[in-house]
Each structure stands twice: as C-alpha cells, then as structure tokens.
Coordinates of C-alpha atoms in Angstrom, one line a residue:
M1 CA 247.0 -1.5 66.9
S2 CA 248.6 -4.9 67.0
P3 CA 246.8 -7.2 69.3
S4 CA 248.6 -10.1 70.9
L5 CA 247.5 -13.1 68.9
N6 CA 248.7 -16.6 69.6
T7 CA 246.0 -19.1 68.8
V8 CA 245.9 -20.4 65.3
S9 CA 242.4 -20.9 63.9
S10 CA 241.2 -22.0 60.5
G11 CA 239.1 -18.8 60.7
P12 CA 235.3 -18.5 60.7
T13 CA 234.6 -22.1 59.4
K14 CA 232.8 -23.7 62.4
D15 CA 230.8 -26.8 61.4
E16 CA 227.2 -25.9 61.1
G17 CA 225.9 -29.3 60.0
G18 CA 223.4 -30.0 57.2
G19 CA 219.9 -28.8 56.4
V20 CA 216.9 -28.6 58.7
A21 CA 216.8 -31.6 61.1
P22 CA 213.7 -33.9 60.8
Q23 CA 212.5 -32.9 64.3
N24 CA 212.5 -29.3 63.2
K25 CA 210.6 -29.7 59.9
G26 CA 207.3 -28.5 61.4
S27 CA 208.9 -25.5 63.0
W28 CA 210.6 -24.7 59.7
S29 CA 207.3 -24.7 57.9
S30 CA 205.8 -22.4 60.5
F31 CA 208.8 -20.1 60.1
L32 CA 208.4 -19.9 56.3
K33 CA 204.7 -19.0 56.8
S34 CA 205.7 -16.3 59.2
I35 CA 208.2 -14.7 56.9
A36 CA 205.9 -15.0 53.9
S37 CA 203.3 -12.9 55.7
F38 CA 205.8 -10.4 57.3
N39 CA 205.8 -6.8 56.1
G40 CA 209.1 -5.0 56.4
D41 CA 212.8 -5.8 56.8
L42 CA 213.2 -9.5 57.7
S43 CA 216.4 -8.7 59.6
S44 CA 214.2 -7.3 62.4
M45 CA 212.6 -10.7 63.0
T46 CA 213.9 -13.1 65.6
A47 CA 215.0 -16.3 63.9
P48 CA 214.2 -19.7 65.6
P49 CA 217.3 -21.1 67.3
F50 CA 217.5 -24.2 65.2
I51 CA 218.4 -22.3 62.0
L52 CA 221.1 -20.2 63.7
G53 CA 224.7 -20.7 62.6
T54 CA 227.7 -20.5 64.9
L55 CA 229.2 -17.5 63.2
S56 CA 228.6 -13.8 63.8
L57 CA 228.4 -11.5 60.8
T58 CA 231.5 -9.6 62.2
E59 CA 233.5 -12.7 61.4
F60 CA 232.5 -12.7 57.8
S61 CA 234.9 -9.8 57.2
A62 CA 237.7 -12.4 57.3
Y63 CA 236.4 -14.0 54.1
W64 CA 237.9 -11.1 52.1
T65 CA 241.4 -12.4 52.8
Q66 CA 241.6 -16.2 53.2
H67 CA 244.2 -16.1 50.4
P68 CA 246.6 -13.3 51.4
S69 CA 248.9 -13.9 48.4
V70 CA 246.0 -13.3 46.0
F71 CA 245.0 -10.2 48.0
V72 CA 248.5 -8.6 47.8
A73 CA 249.3 -9.7 44.2
P74 CA 248.0 -6.4 42.6
A75 CA 250.5 -4.4 44.6
T76 CA 253.4 -6.3 43.0
E77 CA 252.3 -5.8 39.4
K78 CA 253.7 -2.8 37.5
D79 CA 251.2 -2.7 34.6
P80 CA 248.1 -0.8 35.6
A81 CA 245.7 -2.9 33.4
K82 CA 247.1 -6.1 34.8
R83 CA 246.9 -4.7 38.3
A84 CA 243.2 -4.1 37.7
M85 CA 242.8 -7.6 36.4
L86 CA 244.5 -9.0 39.6
V87 CA 242.1 -6.9 41.7
L88 CA 239.2 -8.5 39.8
K89 CA 240.7 -12.0 40.3
W90 CA 241.2 -11.4 44.0
F91 CA 237.5 -10.2 44.4
L92 CA 236.2 -13.3 42.6
S93 CA 238.3 -15.5 44.8
T94 CA 236.5 -14.1 47.8
L95 CA 233.0 -15.1 46.7
K96 CA 233.2 -18.8 47.7
P97 CA 234.3 -18.1 51.3
S98 CA 232.0 -15.2 51.6
Y99 CA 228.8 -16.9 50.3
S100 CA 229.2 -20.7 50.4
T101 CA 232.0 -21.7 52.7
R102 CA 230.0 -22.8 55.7
N103 CA 229.6 -26.4 54.3
D104 CA 230.6 -27.8 51.0
K105 CA 227.2 -29.4 50.5
Y106 CA 224.4 -27.3 48.9
G107 CA 221.5 -26.8 51.3
S108 CA 223.4 -26.3 54.5
E109 CA 223.4 -22.5 54.9
K110 CA 222.5 -21.2 58.4
K111 CA 221.5 -17.7 59.5
P112 CA 224.5 -15.9 61.0
L113 CA 224.3 -14.5 64.5
N114 CA 223.3 -10.8 64.4
P115 CA 226.2 -8.8 65.9
F116 CA 225.5 -6.4 68.8
L117 CA 226.7 -2.8 68.7
G118 CA 230.4 -2.7 69.6
E119 CA 231.1 -6.3 68.8
L120 CA 234.7 -6.8 67.6
F121 CA 236.5 -9.5 65.6
L122 CA 240.3 -9.2 65.4
G123 CA 242.9 -11.4 63.8
K124 CA 245.8 -11.7 61.4
W125 CA 247.2 -13.9 58.7
E126 CA 250.9 -14.8 58.5
D127 CA 252.4 -16.4 55.4
E128 CA 254.7 -15.6 52.4
A129 CA 252.8 -12.4 51.9
G130 CA 253.9 -11.2 55.3
T131 CA 251.4 -10.1 58.0
T132 CA 247.9 -9.1 57.0
E133 CA 245.8 -7.7 59.9
L134 CA 242.0 -7.7 60.3
V135 CA 239.8 -5.4 62.3
S136 CA 236.0 -5.9 62.2
E137 CA 233.6 -3.9 64.3
Q138 CA 229.8 -3.6 64.5
V139 CA 229.3 0.1 64.2
S140 CA 225.5 0.3 64.1
H141 CA 222.7 -1.9 65.3
H142 CA 219.6 -0.1 63.9
P143 CA 220.3 -0.4 61.1
P144 CA 222.8 -3.2 61.5
V145 CA 226.2 -2.3 59.9
T146 CA 229.6 -4.0 60.1
A147 CA 232.7 -2.1 59.2
Y148 CA 236.1 -3.7 58.5
C149 CA 239.7 -2.9 57.7
I150 CA 242.3 -5.4 56.3
Q151 CA 245.8 -4.2 55.6
N152 CA 249.2 -5.5 54.7
T153 CA 251.8 -2.8 55.3
K154 CA 254.7 -4.8 53.7
H155 CA 252.9 -4.5 50.3
G156 CA 251.2 -1.2 50.9
I157 CA 247.7 -2.5 50.3
K158 CA 244.5 -1.9 52.4
L159 CA 240.9 -2.9 52.1
E160 CA 238.2 -1.1 54.1
G161 CA 234.5 -1.0 53.9
Y162 CA 231.2 -1.5 55.6
N163 CA 227.9 -3.2 54.8
G164 CA 224.4 -3.5 56.0
Q165 CA 221.7 -5.8 54.8
K166 CA 218.0 -5.4 54.1
A167 CA 216.0 -8.6 53.7
S168 CA 212.6 -9.1 52.2
F169 CA 210.4 -12.0 51.1
S170 CA 208.9 -12.4 47.6
R171 CA 208.6 -16.1 46.7
T172 CA 212.0 -16.5 48.5
I173 CA 214.3 -14.4 50.7
H174 CA 216.0 -11.5 49.0
I175 CA 218.9 -9.7 50.7
K176 CA 220.1 -6.3 49.5
Q177 CA 223.6 -5.5 50.6
I178 CA 224.1 -1.8 51.3
G179 CA 227.6 -0.3 51.5
H180 CA 230.8 -0.8 49.6
A181 CA 234.5 -1.7 49.9
L182 CA 237.6 0.4 49.0
L183 CA 240.9 -1.2 48.0
T184 CA 243.9 1.1 48.0
L185 CA 247.4 0.3 47.0
T186 CA 250.7 1.9 46.1
P187 CA 252.0 1.2 42.6
P188 CA 255.2 -0.9 42.9
D189 CA 257.1 1.1 40.3
N190 CA 256.4 4.5 41.9
P191 CA 256.1 4.4 45.7
S192 CA 255.9 8.2 45.9
A193 CA 252.8 8.3 43.6
P194 CA 249.3 8.8 45.1
A195 CA 247.7 5.6 46.2
E196 CA 245.3 3.9 43.7
T197 CA 241.7 3.4 44.8
Y198 CA 239.3 0.6 43.7
L199 CA 235.6 1.1 44.6
I200 CA 233.9 -2.3 45.0
T201 CA 230.1 -2.7 45.0
L202 CA 228.5 -5.7 46.8
P203 CA 226.3 -8.4 45.3
N204 CA 222.7 -8.8 46.2
I205 CA 221.6 -12.2 47.4
H206 CA 218.6 -14.5 47.2
I207 CA 218.2 -17.8 49.0
E208 CA 217.2 -21.0 47.1
G209 CA 216.0 -24.3 48.5
L210 CA 213.8 -22.8 51.3
I211 CA 210.8 -25.0 50.6
Y212 CA 212.9 -28.1 51.0
G213 CA 214.6 -27.0 54.2
K214 CA 218.0 -26.9 52.4
P215 CA 218.8 -23.3 51.7
F216 CA 221.7 -22.1 49.7
V217 CA 222.9 -18.7 48.3
E218 CA 222.6 -17.4 44.8
L219 CA 224.0 -14.0 43.8
N220 CA 221.9 -11.5 41.7
S221 CA 222.4 -9.0 39.0
C222 CA 225.9 -7.4 38.7
T223 CA 228.6 -5.7 40.7
Y224 CA 231.4 -3.4 39.7
I225 CA 235.0 -2.6 40.5
S226 CA 235.9 1.0 39.5
S227 CA 239.5 2.1 39.7
S228 CA 241.1 5.6 39.9
T229 CA 243.5 4.4 37.1
G230 CA 240.7 4.3 34.6
Y231 CA 239.6 0.6 34.5
T232 CA 236.2 -1.0 35.3
G233 CA 235.4 -4.6 36.2
K234 CA 231.9 -5.7 35.7
I235 CA 230.6 -9.1 37.2
D236 CA 227.3 -10.5 36.0
Y237 CA 225.8 -13.2 38.2
S238 CA 223.4 -15.9 37.1
G239 CA 222.1 -19.1 38.6
K240 CA 220.4 -22.3 37.5
G241 CA 217.0 -21.6 35.9
W242 CA 214.1 -24.0 35.4
V243 CA 215.5 -25.3 32.1
S244 CA 219.2 -24.4 31.8
G245 CA 222.2 -22.9 33.5
K246 CA 224.5 -23.9 36.3
K247 CA 224.3 -22.9 40.0
N248 CA 226.4 -19.9 41.0
S249 CA 227.6 -18.9 37.5
F250 CA 229.1 -15.6 36.5
T251 CA 230.8 -13.8 33.7
A252 CA 233.1 -10.8 34.3
T253 CA 234.8 -8.3 32.0
L254 CA 237.5 -5.7 32.5
Y255 CA 237.6 -2.6 30.2
P256 CA 238.7 1.0 30.1
T257 CA 236.2 3.0 32.1
G258 CA 233.4 4.3 29.7
K259 CA 234.4 1.9 26.9
E260 CA 232.5 -1.3 27.9
K261 CA 232.9 -2.9 24.4
D262 CA 236.7 -2.6 24.5
I263 CA 237.2 -5.7 26.7
L264 CA 240.7 -6.3 27.9
Y265 CA 240.0 -9.5 29.9
T266 CA 237.1 -11.9 30.3
V267 CA 236.5 -14.2 33.3
D268 CA 233.8 -16.9 33.5
G269 CA 233.0 -19.9 35.7
Q270 CA 231.2 -20.9 38.9
W271 CA 232.3 -18.8 41.9
P272 CA 232.2 -21.7 44.4
E273 CA 234.1 -24.0 42.0
A274 CA 236.5 -22.5 39.5
F275 CA 237.0 -19.8 36.9
T276 CA 239.1 -19.0 33.9
I277 CA 240.7 -15.6 32.9
R278 CA 241.3 -14.9 29.2
E279 CA 242.6 -12.0 27.2
G280 CA 240.0 -10.1 25.2
S281 CA 236.3 -10.9 24.9
G282 CA 234.6 -14.3 24.6
K283 CA 235.8 -17.8 25.2
H284 CA 238.5 -17.8 22.4
G285 CA 241.1 -15.5 23.9
T286 CA 244.4 -16.7 25.3
V287 CA 244.0 -18.2 28.8
I288 CA 245.9 -16.1 31.4
D289 CA 244.9 -18.1 34.5
N290 CA 242.8 -20.9 35.8
Y291 CA 241.7 -20.5 39.4
N292 CA 240.2 -23.4 41.4
S293 CA 238.2 -22.0 44.3
R294 CA 237.9 -25.4 46.0
N295 CA 241.6 -26.3 45.9
A296 CA 243.1 -22.8 46.6
P297 CA 245.2 -23.1 49.8
I298 CA 243.7 -21.2 52.8
T299 CA 246.0 -19.4 55.2
P300 CA 244.8 -20.0 58.8
L301 CA 243.5 -16.9 60.6
I302 CA 245.3 -16.3 63.9
V303 CA 243.0 -15.1 66.7
P304 CA 243.5 -14.7 70.4
A305 CA 242.8 -17.7 72.7
L306 CA 239.3 -17.3 74.3
E307 CA 240.8 -16.6 77.7
Q308 CA 242.8 -13.7 76.2
Q309 CA 239.9 -12.2 74.3
D310 CA 238.0 -9.1 75.5
P311 CA 234.3 -9.7 76.4
W312 CA 233.4 -7.6 73.4
E313 CA 235.2 -9.9 70.9
A314 CA 232.8 -12.1 69.0
N315 CA 234.0 -15.5 69.9
K316 CA 234.2 -14.7 73.6
A317 CA 230.8 -12.8 73.6
W318 CA 228.9 -15.6 71.9
E319 CA 230.8 -18.5 73.5
K320 CA 227.8 -19.9 75.5
V321 CA 225.5 -19.4 72.5
I322 CA 227.9 -21.2 70.1
T323 CA 228.3 -24.1 72.6
A324 CA 224.6 -24.5 72.9
I325 CA 224.0 -24.4 69.1
T326 CA 226.8 -27.0 68.6
K327 CA 225.1 -29.3 71.2
G328 CA 221.7 -28.8 69.7
D329 CA 220.5 -27.3 73.0
M330 CA 217.9 -24.8 71.7
D331 CA 216.6 -23.8 75.1
T332 CA 220.0 -22.7 76.2
T333 CA 220.7 -21.1 72.9
N334 CA 217.6 -18.9 73.2
A335 CA 218.3 -18.1 76.9
E336 CA 221.9 -17.1 76.3
K337 CA 221.1 -15.1 73.2
S338 CA 218.4 -13.3 75.0
K339 CA 220.8 -12.2 77.7
I340 CA 222.9 -10.3 75.1
E341 CA 219.9 -8.9 73.4
N342 CA 218.3 -7.6 76.6
A343 CA 221.5 -6.1 77.8
Q344 CA 222.0 -4.2 74.5
R345 CA 218.5 -2.8 74.7
E346 CA 219.2 -1.5 78.2
Y347 CA 222.5 0.1 77.0
R348 CA 220.6 1.9 74.2
R349 CA 217.9 3.1 76.6
K350 CA 220.6 4.5 79.0
E351 CA 222.5 6.2 76.2
Q352 CA 219.3 7.8 74.9
S353 CA 218.4 9.1 78.4
E354 CA 221.9 10.5 78.9
G355 CA 222.1 12.1 75.4
R356 CA 225.1 10.2 74.2
E357 CA 225.9 7.4 71.8
W358 CA 228.1 4.3 71.8
E359 CA 231.9 4.9 71.3
R360 CA 233.3 3.1 68.3
K361 CA 236.9 1.9 68.8
F362 CA 238.2 1.7 65.2
F363 CA 235.9 3.5 62.9
T364 CA 234.4 7.0 62.5
R365 CA 231.2 8.1 60.8
S366 CA 230.7 11.0 58.4
D367 CA 227.5 12.2 56.7
K368 CA 228.7 11.9 53.1
A369 CA 231.3 10.3 50.9
E370 CA 234.4 11.9 49.7
D371 CA 234.5 13.7 46.3
W372 CA 236.6 11.0 44.7
W373 CA 234.0 8.4 45.7
E374 CA 231.4 10.2 43.7
S375 CA 233.6 10.2 40.6
L376 CA 234.3 6.5 40.8
A377 CA 230.7 5.6 41.5
K378 CA 229.2 7.8 38.8
G379 CA 229.6 5.3 35.9
M380 CA 228.1 2.4 37.9
G381 CA 224.9 4.2 39.1
E382 CA 226.0 3.6 42.7
R383 CA 224.7 5.7 45.5
I384 CA 226.1 6.1 49.0
E385 CA 222.7 5.6 50.8
A386 CA 224.2 6.9 54.1
E387 CA 220.7 7.1 55.6
K388 CA 220.4 3.3 55.4
T389 CA 223.8 2.6 57.1
G390 CA 223.8 5.1 59.8
G391 CA 226.4 7.2 57.9
V392 CA 229.5 6.6 55.9
W393 CA 232.0 4.6 57.9
R394 CA 235.8 4.9 57.5
F395 CA 238.7 3.3 59.4
D396 CA 240.2 5.7 61.9
K397 CA 244.0 5.2 62.1
A398 CA 244.3 7.5 65.2
K399 CA 241.6 5.5 67.1
A400 CA 243.2 2.2 66.1
E401 CA 246.6 3.3 67.4
T402 CA 245.2 3.9 70.9
A403 CA 242.7 1.0 71.0
R404 CA 243.7 -1.5 73.8
R405 CA 242.1 -4.3 75.7
P406 CA 239.9 -3.9 77.7
F407 CA 238.0 -2.0 75.0
H408 CA 235.1 -1.0 77.1
E409 CA 236.4 -1.3 80.6
G410 CA 233.7 -2.2 83.2
L411 CA 231.1 -3.1 80.6
S412 CA 230.0 -6.5 79.3
P413 CA 227.8 -7.4 76.3
T414 CA 225.5 -9.2 78.8
G415 CA 225.2 -6.2 81.1

C-alpha cells in the first residue's frame, strides 16, 4: 500500500511547552495524590487535560526511523558481526527521539494521547537511502497495543513490532513495555539467502521529576538484540543516582550468543546526547565511531495534508483536541477528547452485541509466536506474554496491498 503523501512534516515533534504551568500546580499536586493511592494499571486512569501532549502514541512509531541512512546501513555491510554492530548502533540512535525528543529541556515530558482502536498513522521518508515507508495502527484498546511496520524495499530491510504499556506507581511512575520489535534484512553478499532476523526487546521506563512538576524519562535495567546470525547485543541502562552518575547513561556490548565475556564491541554514553563505539571490551579499544544524538540530521517525515487524511488517521482524528491543547483551552480539550472516547465505547458495545470484532487494516493476530522467535528469545529470558497484548501481532502484506482510503467507510472516530 503506497498512500498519496504530499505534505512534508518534521514528523511527530509538535511543541509541547515546558513543565507544569503555575496555574496548574494545585491540580498537579492533586493528580499526584490520586495516582499514589490508585491500585492497578495507571493507563486506565483519565489524565487531567493540562498534562496531555499533542502526540498520539501511534505517532511514536516514527521515532524508529528519523535517520533512514542509519536504519538501512546494516543491509549494506557484508560482514555479519559488523552488521550486528550496525543494528545495535541504529537501535541506540532511536532512543533519543523515542524517549526524550518532545523538548530538549529536561522536565518537559507530556502524557501522549491514548490511541483509539483502529487509529492509523501513515507516512514515508525520502532521502539518499531511498523511500522508507511507515504504517502504524492501534490494534487493541483493552489492553492498549500499537503495531507498526517500517520498510525500505530498495535495501531489503524491514522493521515490524508491537508494544503495550502497563503503568504503576511506587514512589514514581513505572512503565513496563510489553511486546517486541523484529528487524529483518537480506545480506548484501547473498541476496538468495534466507533473511536475517534480529529480535529486539523494549526498555522499561520510570519518570523522574514528578514532585517538581517537571517530569522526564529514565530507562531501566537492560534490553537485548538477538540475531539469527549468532550475535547478541545487550544494553544496560543507568541514571543519575543520589551521589553519582549521569542522566540517561548506558553501556552496551555485542558478543557471540552464549559467550557474553567474548566482547566484540562496546558502546557507552548518554542516549539523548552522544555515544562511542569501540572494538573489544572496556574504554581502551579502538574507536570505531562517535555518534552525536543531538546533531544527527533528521529526515523529515512526509505525511498527507490534513484535508487528504482519512478520519481514522491520527492527525485528522485528534485535530480539534490538538488545537485546543496548543491554545491552552482545557475545557475544549476535555470536550473534544470525550467525543472520541464515548464514540469508541459505543462501537465496542455494538460489536459485542453483534458478536464481531473490529477489523484491523494492516495487521493480523495470532495466539503464539513463531518457533524461531522462541529460539532467539531463549537466551534473553524473554516471554511473548500474548495475553497482555491481545495476541501476537504481525504485519499482513495481503491486507496492506488492499488497504485504501476510506479505511472504514461510513464510520468516524467520533461516531
């Protein structure tokens, strides 16, 4: 499916301002008290309008590929170990846009808009890497899950995946990301060979700065990239402690799977700032690359003009809400947001009474992962947890080839 795209956008980087405004400090304190006493998944709570951002979570899928040349680079490398290193570099380059790009100042993160079932975000990048296409779809609402597919046919590389989030409160907000991403590519020296697969796990998150009304993201623990070619990348995240450390720090290593001490490459730095790639272990190996996350050129995402978008596409669907948030009109924000939420509840009631479910346009659900997934995940202790994401979601090429606007003829997100 190749949508007609003719409006150039910088992508999902709408200005969301700074921290909590002075007139909302009292409401912010009340909100913190409410989440501190809340039992269960915080994602089910209704956030006060003044902390809402102007981005829907379906738009976050675009953060995987703000640098298409870095994304396709592994598909041009003949050496399998270096390919795995370039996959690791690409993944690390996605962390800044994914988790701290909304504003360059710490303490400015906003809560994204919760996508409704069937919400779509479509776009493409065009640069020296060729054309890279994006499809993002909200495939489940309870639990909330976003699926995505990003592919560049010129270089034979594709990323697909899905993720949900479970939020809880214990001294601060903790967000567990559930799901995974799969990168597949064709080796450049053997186009007839089976595609290589890289299984990518997702970092967990906690929010710092809540008590001051200036929240920002820190990443927790570790994530992995496991390849069918026999290499594993491990990324350990750390943040600033009470006494030492720097915000948003990490150390990553690449090694032959099952041989964690035989380190081929080491990467360290701060993911919103810069990182260094070295051969071998430690800080004394030969420097292979220095990557500056702040200065890396961003390829603009091309999206349809609003008047050309389908009502189910994110920017069109949330247009009135986004306008109200930008103006600081919280009454209208709440009213327009409620229209969408109430209509979605009515759609779900009708589907239940008729014994059917919502039609996904680009993705298909299965009950379990493929056999190869289990072999890649085994060494990382990763589980599929299909029951927490409404199933295992995969891009459906046949569906995509027939998907056309209007995607849900006669239906609107507002009823």
